[in-house]
Every structure is written in C-alpha cells, then in structure tokens.
Coordinates of C-alpha atoms and ligand atoms in Angstrom, one line a residue:
X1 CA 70.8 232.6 6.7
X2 CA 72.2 235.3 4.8
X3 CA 75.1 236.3 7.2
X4 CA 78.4 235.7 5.2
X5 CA 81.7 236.4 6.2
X6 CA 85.7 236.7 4.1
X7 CA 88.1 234.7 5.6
X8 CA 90.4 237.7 6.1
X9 CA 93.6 235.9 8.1
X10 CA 94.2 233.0 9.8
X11 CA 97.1 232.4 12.5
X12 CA 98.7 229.5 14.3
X13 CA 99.7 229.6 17.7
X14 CA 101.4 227.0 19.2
X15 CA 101.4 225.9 22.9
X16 CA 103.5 223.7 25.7
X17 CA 101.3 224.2 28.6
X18 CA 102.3 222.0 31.7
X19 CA 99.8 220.1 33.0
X20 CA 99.0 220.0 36.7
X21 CA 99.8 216.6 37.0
X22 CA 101.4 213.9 34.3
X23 CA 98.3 211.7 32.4
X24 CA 99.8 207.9 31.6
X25 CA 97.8 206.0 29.1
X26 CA 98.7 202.5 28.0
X27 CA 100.4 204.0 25.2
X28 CA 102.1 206.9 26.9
X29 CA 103.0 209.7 29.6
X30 CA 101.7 213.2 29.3
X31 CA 103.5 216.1 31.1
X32 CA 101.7 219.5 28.9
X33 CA 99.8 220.1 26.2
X34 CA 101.1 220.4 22.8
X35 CA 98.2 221.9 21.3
X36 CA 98.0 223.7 17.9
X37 CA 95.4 227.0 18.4
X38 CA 93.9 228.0 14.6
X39 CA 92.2 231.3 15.0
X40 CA 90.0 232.6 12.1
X41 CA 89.5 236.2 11.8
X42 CA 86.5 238.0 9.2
X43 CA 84.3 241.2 9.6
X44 CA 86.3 242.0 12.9
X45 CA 85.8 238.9 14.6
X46 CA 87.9 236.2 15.8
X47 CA 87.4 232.7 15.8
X48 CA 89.4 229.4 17.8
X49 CA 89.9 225.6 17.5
X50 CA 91.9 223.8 19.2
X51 CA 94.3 220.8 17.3
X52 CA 94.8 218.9 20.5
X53 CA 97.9 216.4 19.3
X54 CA 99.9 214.7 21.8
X55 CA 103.3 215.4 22.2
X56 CA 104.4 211.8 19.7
X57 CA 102.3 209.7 17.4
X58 CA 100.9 207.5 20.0
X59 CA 97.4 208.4 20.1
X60 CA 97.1 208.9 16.2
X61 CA 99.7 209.5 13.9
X62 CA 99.3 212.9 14.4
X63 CA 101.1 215.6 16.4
X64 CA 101.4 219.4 17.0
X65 CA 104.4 218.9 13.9
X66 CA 102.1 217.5 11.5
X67 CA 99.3 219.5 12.5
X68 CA 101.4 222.7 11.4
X69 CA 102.5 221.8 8.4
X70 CA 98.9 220.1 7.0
X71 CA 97.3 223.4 8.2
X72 CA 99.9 225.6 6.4
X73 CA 100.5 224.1 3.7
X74 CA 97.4 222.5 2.5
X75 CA 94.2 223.4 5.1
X76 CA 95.0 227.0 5.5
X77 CA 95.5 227.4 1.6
X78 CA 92.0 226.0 0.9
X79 CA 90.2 228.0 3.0
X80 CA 91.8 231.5 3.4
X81 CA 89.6 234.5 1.4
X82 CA 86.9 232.6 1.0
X83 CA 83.2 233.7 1.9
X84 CA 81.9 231.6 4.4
X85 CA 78.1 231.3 4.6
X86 CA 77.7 228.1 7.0
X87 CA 80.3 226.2 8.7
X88 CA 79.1 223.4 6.7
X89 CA 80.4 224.7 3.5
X90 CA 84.4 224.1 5.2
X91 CA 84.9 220.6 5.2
X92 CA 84.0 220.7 1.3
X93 CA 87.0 223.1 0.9
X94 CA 89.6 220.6 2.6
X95 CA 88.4 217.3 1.6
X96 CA 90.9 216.8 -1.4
X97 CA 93.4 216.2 1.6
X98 CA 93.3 212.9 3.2
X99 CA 93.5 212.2 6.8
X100 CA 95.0 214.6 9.5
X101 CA 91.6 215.0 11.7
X102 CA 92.7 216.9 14.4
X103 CA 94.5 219.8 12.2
X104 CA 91.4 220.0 10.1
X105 CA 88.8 220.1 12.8
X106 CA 90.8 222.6 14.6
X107 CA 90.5 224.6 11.6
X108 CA 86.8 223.8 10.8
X109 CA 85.8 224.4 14.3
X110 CA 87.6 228.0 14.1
X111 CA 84.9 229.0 11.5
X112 CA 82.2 227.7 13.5
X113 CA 83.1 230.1 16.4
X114 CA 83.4 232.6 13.9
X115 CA 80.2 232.5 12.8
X116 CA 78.1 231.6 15.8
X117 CA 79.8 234.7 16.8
X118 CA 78.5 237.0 13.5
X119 CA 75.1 235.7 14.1
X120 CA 75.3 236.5 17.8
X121 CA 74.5 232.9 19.1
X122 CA 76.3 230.5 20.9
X123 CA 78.0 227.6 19.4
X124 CA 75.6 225.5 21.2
X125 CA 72.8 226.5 19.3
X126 CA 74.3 226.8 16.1
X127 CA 74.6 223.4 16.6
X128 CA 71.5 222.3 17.8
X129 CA 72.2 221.4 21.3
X130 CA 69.3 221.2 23.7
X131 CA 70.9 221.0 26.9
X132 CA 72.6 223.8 29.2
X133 CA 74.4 221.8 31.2
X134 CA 75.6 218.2 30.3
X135 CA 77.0 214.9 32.5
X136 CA 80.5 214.4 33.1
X137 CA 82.8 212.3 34.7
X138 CA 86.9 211.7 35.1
X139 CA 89.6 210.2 33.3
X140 CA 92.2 208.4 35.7
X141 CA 95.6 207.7 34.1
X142 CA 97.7 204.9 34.8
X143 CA 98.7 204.9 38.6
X144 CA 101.8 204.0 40.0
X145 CA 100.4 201.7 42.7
X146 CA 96.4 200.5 43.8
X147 CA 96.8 202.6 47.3
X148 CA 97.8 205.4 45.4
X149 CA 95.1 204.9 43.0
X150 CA 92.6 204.7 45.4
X151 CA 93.3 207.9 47.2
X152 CA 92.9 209.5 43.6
X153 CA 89.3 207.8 43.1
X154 CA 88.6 209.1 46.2
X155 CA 89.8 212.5 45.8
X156 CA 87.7 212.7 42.7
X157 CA 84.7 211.5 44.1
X158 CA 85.1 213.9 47.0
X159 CA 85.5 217.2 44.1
X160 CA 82.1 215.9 43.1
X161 CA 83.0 213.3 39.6
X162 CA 80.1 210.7 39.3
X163 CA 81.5 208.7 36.7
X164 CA 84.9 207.6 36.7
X165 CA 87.1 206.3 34.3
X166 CA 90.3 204.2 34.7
X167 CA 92.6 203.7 31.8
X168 CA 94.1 200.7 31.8
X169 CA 97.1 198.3 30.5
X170 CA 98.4 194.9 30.7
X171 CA 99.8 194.7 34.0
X172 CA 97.6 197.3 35.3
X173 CA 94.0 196.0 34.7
X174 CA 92.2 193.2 36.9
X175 CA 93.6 193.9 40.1
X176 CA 93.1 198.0 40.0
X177 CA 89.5 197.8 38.6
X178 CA 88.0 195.0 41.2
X179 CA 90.4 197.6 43.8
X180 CA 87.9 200.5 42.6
X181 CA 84.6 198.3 42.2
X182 CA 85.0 196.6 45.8
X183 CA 85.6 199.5 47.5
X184 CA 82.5 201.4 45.8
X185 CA 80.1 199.0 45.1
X186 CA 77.6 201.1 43.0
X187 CA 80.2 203.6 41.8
X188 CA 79.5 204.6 37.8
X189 CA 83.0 203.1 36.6
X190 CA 84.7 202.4 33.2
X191 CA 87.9 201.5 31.4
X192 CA 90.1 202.9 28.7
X193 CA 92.8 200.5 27.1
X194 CA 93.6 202.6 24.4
X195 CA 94.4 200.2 22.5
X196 CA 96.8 198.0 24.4
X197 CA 95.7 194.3 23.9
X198 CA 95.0 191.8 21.6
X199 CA 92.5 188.9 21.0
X200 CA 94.1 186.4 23.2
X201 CA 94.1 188.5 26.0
X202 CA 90.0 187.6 26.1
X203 CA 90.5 185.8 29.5
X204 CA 91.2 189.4 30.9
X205 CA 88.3 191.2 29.2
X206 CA 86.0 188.5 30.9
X207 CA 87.2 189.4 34.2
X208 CA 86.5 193.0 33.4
X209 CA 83.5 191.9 32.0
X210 CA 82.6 190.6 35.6
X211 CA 83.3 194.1 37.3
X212 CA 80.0 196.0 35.9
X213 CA 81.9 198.2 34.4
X214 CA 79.8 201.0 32.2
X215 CA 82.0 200.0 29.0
X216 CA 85.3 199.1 27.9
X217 CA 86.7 201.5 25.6
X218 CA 89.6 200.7 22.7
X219 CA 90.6 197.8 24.1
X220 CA 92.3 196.3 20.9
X221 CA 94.0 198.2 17.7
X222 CA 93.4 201.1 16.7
X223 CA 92.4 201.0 13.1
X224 CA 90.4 197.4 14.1
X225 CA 87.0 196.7 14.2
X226 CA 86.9 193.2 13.1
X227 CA 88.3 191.6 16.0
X228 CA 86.4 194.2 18.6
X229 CA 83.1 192.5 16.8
X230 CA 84.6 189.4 17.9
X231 CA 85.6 190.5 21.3
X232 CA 81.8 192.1 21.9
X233 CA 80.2 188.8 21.3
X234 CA 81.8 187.1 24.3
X235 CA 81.5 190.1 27.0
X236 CA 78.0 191.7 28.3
X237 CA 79.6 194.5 29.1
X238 CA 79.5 197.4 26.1
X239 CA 82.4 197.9 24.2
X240 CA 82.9 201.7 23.1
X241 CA 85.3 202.2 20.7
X242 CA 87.3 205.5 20.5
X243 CA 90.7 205.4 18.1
X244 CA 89.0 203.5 15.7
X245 CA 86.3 205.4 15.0
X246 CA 87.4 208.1 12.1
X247 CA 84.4 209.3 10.0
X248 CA 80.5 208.4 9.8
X249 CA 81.1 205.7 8.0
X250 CA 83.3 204.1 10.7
X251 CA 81.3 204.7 12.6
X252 CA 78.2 203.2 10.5
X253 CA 80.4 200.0 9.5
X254 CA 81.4 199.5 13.3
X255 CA 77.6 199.3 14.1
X256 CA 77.2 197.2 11.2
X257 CA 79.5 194.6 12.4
X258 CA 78.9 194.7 16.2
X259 CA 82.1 196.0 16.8
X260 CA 80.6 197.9 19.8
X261 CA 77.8 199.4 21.3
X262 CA 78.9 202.7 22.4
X263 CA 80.6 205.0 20.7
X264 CA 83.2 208.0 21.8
X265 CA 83.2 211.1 19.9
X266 CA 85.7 213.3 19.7
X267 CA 85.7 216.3 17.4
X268 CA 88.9 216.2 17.0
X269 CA 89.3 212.7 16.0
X270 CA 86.5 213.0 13.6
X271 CA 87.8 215.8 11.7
X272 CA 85.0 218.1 13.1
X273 CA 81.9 219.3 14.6
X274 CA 80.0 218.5 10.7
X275 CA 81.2 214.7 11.4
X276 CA 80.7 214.8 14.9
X277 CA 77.4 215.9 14.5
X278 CA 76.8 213.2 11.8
X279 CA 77.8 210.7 14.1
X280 CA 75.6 211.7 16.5
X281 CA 72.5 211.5 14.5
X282 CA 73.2 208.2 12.8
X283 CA 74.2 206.4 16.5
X284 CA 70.6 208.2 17.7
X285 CA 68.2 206.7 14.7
X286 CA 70.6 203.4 15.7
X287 CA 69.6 203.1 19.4
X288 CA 73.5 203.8 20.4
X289 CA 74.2 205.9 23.2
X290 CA 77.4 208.0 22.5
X291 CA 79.1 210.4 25.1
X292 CA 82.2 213.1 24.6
X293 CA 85.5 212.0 24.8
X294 CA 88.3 214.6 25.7
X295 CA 92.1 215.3 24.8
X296 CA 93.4 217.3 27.7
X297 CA 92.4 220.1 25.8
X298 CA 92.7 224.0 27.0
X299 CA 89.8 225.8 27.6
X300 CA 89.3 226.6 23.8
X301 CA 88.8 223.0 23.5
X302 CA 86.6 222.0 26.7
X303 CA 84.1 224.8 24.7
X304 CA 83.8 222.9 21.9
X305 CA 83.1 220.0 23.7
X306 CA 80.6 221.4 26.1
X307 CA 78.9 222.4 23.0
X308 CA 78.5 219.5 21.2
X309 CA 77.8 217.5 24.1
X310 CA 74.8 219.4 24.6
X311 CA 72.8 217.5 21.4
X312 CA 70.3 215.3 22.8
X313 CA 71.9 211.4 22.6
X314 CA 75.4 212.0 24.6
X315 CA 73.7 210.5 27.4
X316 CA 76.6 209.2 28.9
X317 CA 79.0 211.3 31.2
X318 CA 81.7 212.7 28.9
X319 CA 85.3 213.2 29.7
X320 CA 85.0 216.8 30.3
X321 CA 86.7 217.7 33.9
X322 CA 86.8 221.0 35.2
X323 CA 89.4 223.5 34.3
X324 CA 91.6 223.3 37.7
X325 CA 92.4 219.6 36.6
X326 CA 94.3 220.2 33.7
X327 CA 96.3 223.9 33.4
X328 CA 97.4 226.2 36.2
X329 CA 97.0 229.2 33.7
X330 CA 94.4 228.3 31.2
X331 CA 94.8 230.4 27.8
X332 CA 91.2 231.2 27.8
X333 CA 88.6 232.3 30.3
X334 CA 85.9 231.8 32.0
X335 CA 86.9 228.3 34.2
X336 CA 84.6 225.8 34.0
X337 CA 83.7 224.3 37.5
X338 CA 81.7 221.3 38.2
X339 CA 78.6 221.6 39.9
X340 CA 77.2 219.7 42.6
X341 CA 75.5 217.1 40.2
X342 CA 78.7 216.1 38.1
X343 CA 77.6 218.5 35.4
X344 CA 78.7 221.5 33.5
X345 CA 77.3 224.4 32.3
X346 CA 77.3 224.9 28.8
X347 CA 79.0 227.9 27.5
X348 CA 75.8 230.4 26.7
X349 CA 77.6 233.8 25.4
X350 CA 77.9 234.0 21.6
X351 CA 80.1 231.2 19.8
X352 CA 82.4 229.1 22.1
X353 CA 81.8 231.9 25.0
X354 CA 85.2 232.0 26.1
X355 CA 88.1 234.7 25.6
X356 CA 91.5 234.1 25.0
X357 CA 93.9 235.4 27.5
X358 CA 96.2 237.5 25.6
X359 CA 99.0 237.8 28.2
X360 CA 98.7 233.9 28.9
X361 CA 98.9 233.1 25.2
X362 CA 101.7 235.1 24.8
X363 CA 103.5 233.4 28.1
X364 CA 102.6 229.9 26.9
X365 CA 103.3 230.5 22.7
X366 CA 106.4 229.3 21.1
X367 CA 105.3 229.3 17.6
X368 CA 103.4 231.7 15.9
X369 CA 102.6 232.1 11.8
X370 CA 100.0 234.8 10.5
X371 CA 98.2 233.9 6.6
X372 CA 96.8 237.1 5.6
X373 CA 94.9 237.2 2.5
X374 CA 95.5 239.9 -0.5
X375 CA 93.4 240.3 -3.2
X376 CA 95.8 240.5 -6.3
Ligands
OSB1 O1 91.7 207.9 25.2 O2 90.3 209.3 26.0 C1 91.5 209.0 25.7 C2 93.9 211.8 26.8 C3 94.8 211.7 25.8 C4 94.7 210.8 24.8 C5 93.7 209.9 24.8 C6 92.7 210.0 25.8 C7 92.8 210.9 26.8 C8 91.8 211.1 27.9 C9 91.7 212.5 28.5 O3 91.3 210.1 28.4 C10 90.4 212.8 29.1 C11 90.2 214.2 29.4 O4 90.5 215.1 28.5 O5 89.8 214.5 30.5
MG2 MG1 89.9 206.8 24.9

C-alpha cells in the first residue's frame, strides 16, 4: 500500500500504576506496573506500545531503567524521521542492537498503531487476525495459604474465567494444584513455574503430571531448552515454554528438540508483533498450539494482545483478564470486560482502538522525554 508516513516525534512516558492487588511469581512480588508507554506521532496521528518491564530483572533482565535508556539512546535514534511504509520495515531499522525485547517491541508496536490508524483499520486486521473475540483465562499468583487460594479460584470462576492458571514454586506446588483439581474435577487448569526448578526436581513434575493439567509452563531456566527436552520426555502432560522462547528461531530450535509442545507468545518478549507473528505461523505449519501470554499490562497493552490473539492458531485461552483485575484507573479506555463465554472482544475501531486518558496519564506519569525530529 502506498500510505507512508514521517516519523515526526516520539515520547516516553513512564508509569507506577498500583495494582489492585499484589501478583507473586516464583521469582517475585508485584505491587504496580512499571511500564514504559512509547508513543509515535506522524501525519497528525499518534501511535502506543507498551514496554511492560517489571519493577527488577526477575522476569528478564530487563526493566522500566533499561527500557529508557535502549529506547533513547539507541531504538529511538534509529527510527525517528524516517518514512514508514509497513510496520515491517521497523525491526530492520533496530536490529544492529542486540537484545532488549520489550523496549523494542514497545517501540515497533507504536508504529503498528500508527499505521493501522493512517489506513483506517484496526490493528487486528493489519495483522491478519480472523477472530473478533478470542478465549481467555486467569493467571493466579502465589497464595499465601490453600483456603485462601481456593476462595480466589472460586471467585474467578464465579466472574466468568474458564481457564485458570496457578503459578507455582517449590513449596507451593503439589499440594495447591491437586487442592484446585479435587475440588473441580473437569476445571481447564495449568501451571506457571517461571522458572523455579531444576532437573532433579522431576519427582514433582510427575505428580503434576498426574493432575491433568493443560500444560506446565517454564518450569526450569530461563535461557534452557535442553534440559526442558529432557523433562518433556518423561511427563504426558505438555510443556509450554514462556522465558525461554526469544525469537523464531527459539522458537524453531525448541520444537526441534522437543523441548515443549506449546508455546507462549508474548509480544513483548519476542521483540514484536513481526516476531510474534512469525512465531505464530511457524508453530501453525508445526501442528503446535500456541496461546497469548500477558505482563500485567495497561490497557495499551491488553490491545495489542487482543489483536494478535485474534490470528487463527492461539487456540488456547490466553492470559488476557479483564480490565477491573489489574488497575483502578486504567491510562487508556474503553475497559475490556469478559463476556459470559470467557472471551473478549477484540478491539474493532481503527489501530489498537483504545484512547489514552490524558488526565490519568498525567496522574500516573513520573517520567516524561519528547525526541522531536528537525530536518537540518
Ligand atoms: O509468566 O506469565 C508470566 C506476570 C508477570 C511476569 C510473568 C508472568 C505474568 C503473568 C501475568 O502471568 C498474566 C496476566 O497479565 O494476566
Ligand atoms: Mg509465564
């Protein structure tokens, strides 16, 4: 398509939204969001990803810190003034860096709801999604007791969630999940170690493995996938692998080696919706079912995700909750609710279809840097 646009200005905003209530994973405890907005404005538009770092280096070796400066000082740089005519072109521009994912998809992402946008479509179809409204499910974190996690299943289950998922640790693993699995017998259930054990804990992945559990996801390191193609051949039960999965060819090598048989994608992780969608299509010509993982993100975020979990082979329920469970005060509207069927909708105005709440954003914002370009 002809439609091009300059890449007139780009801004950081960054955000410490509270949560509702604190997520613990194995590897830590989250109280808000520290989440790095990029917006991208050409031809009178604006554009928004979301970098959605954790507060430390515990779920990569990114955060909200890193994010800035790699956007800054080497993303920004490669991509400001230039004319844009497919999202496509972006990662081309950036890939002299190495690594930092989550600042670059935040960044590439941006452009895509720029565009979408100029062309007047959603991001959906820019992407090629098919459906308008996509499975989900819940992510439970770490509980301080099995009563107490059972009365949040329960809650859950009573909003509407069809799939739940319990993240897990050592300590905190058996005894919870055959808790959950007794009390709902046919319940669509899985687990997320994120990366908390090792090869000899194998005599606890076979007791998991006896819980008919959907998948166990990340249960060993998080740059491994030799030992997880170990681990899969003794358990029935699919592993998915989330942390280690980088890049296509992760992704392709994992498959290669049996390392799992589901695979979580996050955009973020991935470095952006050109990977994410590359993912995708290899994992569908493979037979592998892959679903949407999610990072707590805003609104902004939970667009993105809606939209690429809309192509045709995330047919498992992805961890996309409605808005209420995260932020009080979102930074962008509309909310997404959950309809009856533990879906939901797919955003269907142009690009990511949300708007950014000026008045919230300027509440929740603590950092802010404007990159304008000038033609010298
Ligand atoms: O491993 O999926 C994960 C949140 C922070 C870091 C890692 C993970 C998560 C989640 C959140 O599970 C799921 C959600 O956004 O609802
Ligand atoms: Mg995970």
């Amino acid at each position: 398509m002809a439609q091009t646009l300059s890449i007139e200005r780009i801004e950081l905003h960054h955000l410490a939204l509270p949560l509702v209530s604190p997520f613990e994973i194995s590897v830590a405890r989250v109280t808000h969001s520290d989440t790095v907005l990029v917006s991208v404005h050409g031809g009178g538009l604006t554009g928004w990803g979301e970098c959605p770092a954790t507060v430390g280096p515990y779920y990569s070796y990114e955060t909200s810190a890193t994010a800035w400066h790699i956007l800054r000082d080497h993303f920004i740089p490669a991509v400001l003034g230039r004319t844009v005519a497919r999202p496509a072109d972006v990662p081309g521009w950036m890939s002299h860096v190495r690594g930092h994912p989550l600042a670059r998809a935040a960044l590439e992402n941006a452009v895509w709801d720029l565009l979408a946008q100029a062309r007047g479509c959603s991001l959906r179809e820019l992407l090629g999604g098919e459906r308008a409204r996509v499975p989900v499910g819940v992510s439970i974190g770490i509980q301080p007791d099995v009563p107490a996690l059972l009365e949040t299943v329960e809650r859950h289950l009573q909003a509407g969630y069809r799939r739940i998922k319990l993240k897990i640790k050592p300590g905190w693993d058996v005894v919870p999940v055959q808790a959950v699995r007794e009390r709902w017998p046919d319940l669509l259930l899985q687990v997320d170690a994120n990366t908390a054990y090792t090869l000899a804990d194998l005599p606890v992945m076979q007791a998991l493995d006896a819980c008919d559990l959907l998948l166990i996801e990340q249960p060993l390191h998080h740059d491994d996938i030799v030992d997880h193609a170990e681990l899969q051949r003794h358990l029935r039960t699919p592993i998915c692998l989330d942390e280690s999965i980088h890049s296509p060819d992760h992704a392709r090598w994992a498959l290669q080696i049996g390392a799992c048989r589901v695979i979580n994608i996050k955009v973020g992780r991935v470095g952006g919706f050109t990977a994410a969608r590359r993912i995708h299509d290899l994992c569908a010509e493979q037979g592998i079912p892959v679903w949407c993982g999610g990072m707590l993100e805003t609104n902004v975020g939970r667009a993105a995700n809606l939209a690429l979990a809309s192509l045709p082979n995330f047919t498992l329920p992805g961890d996309i909750s409605a808005s209420r469970r995260y932020y009080h005060e979102d930074i962008a509207e509309p909310d997404f609710e959950l309809n009856p069927d533990s879906t939901i909708d797919v955003p269907a105005a142009p690009g990511l279809g949300v708007r950014v709440r000026s008045r919230q954003l300027h509440k929740w914002r603590d950092r802010h840097e404007v990159f304008s370009y000038h033609v010298s």
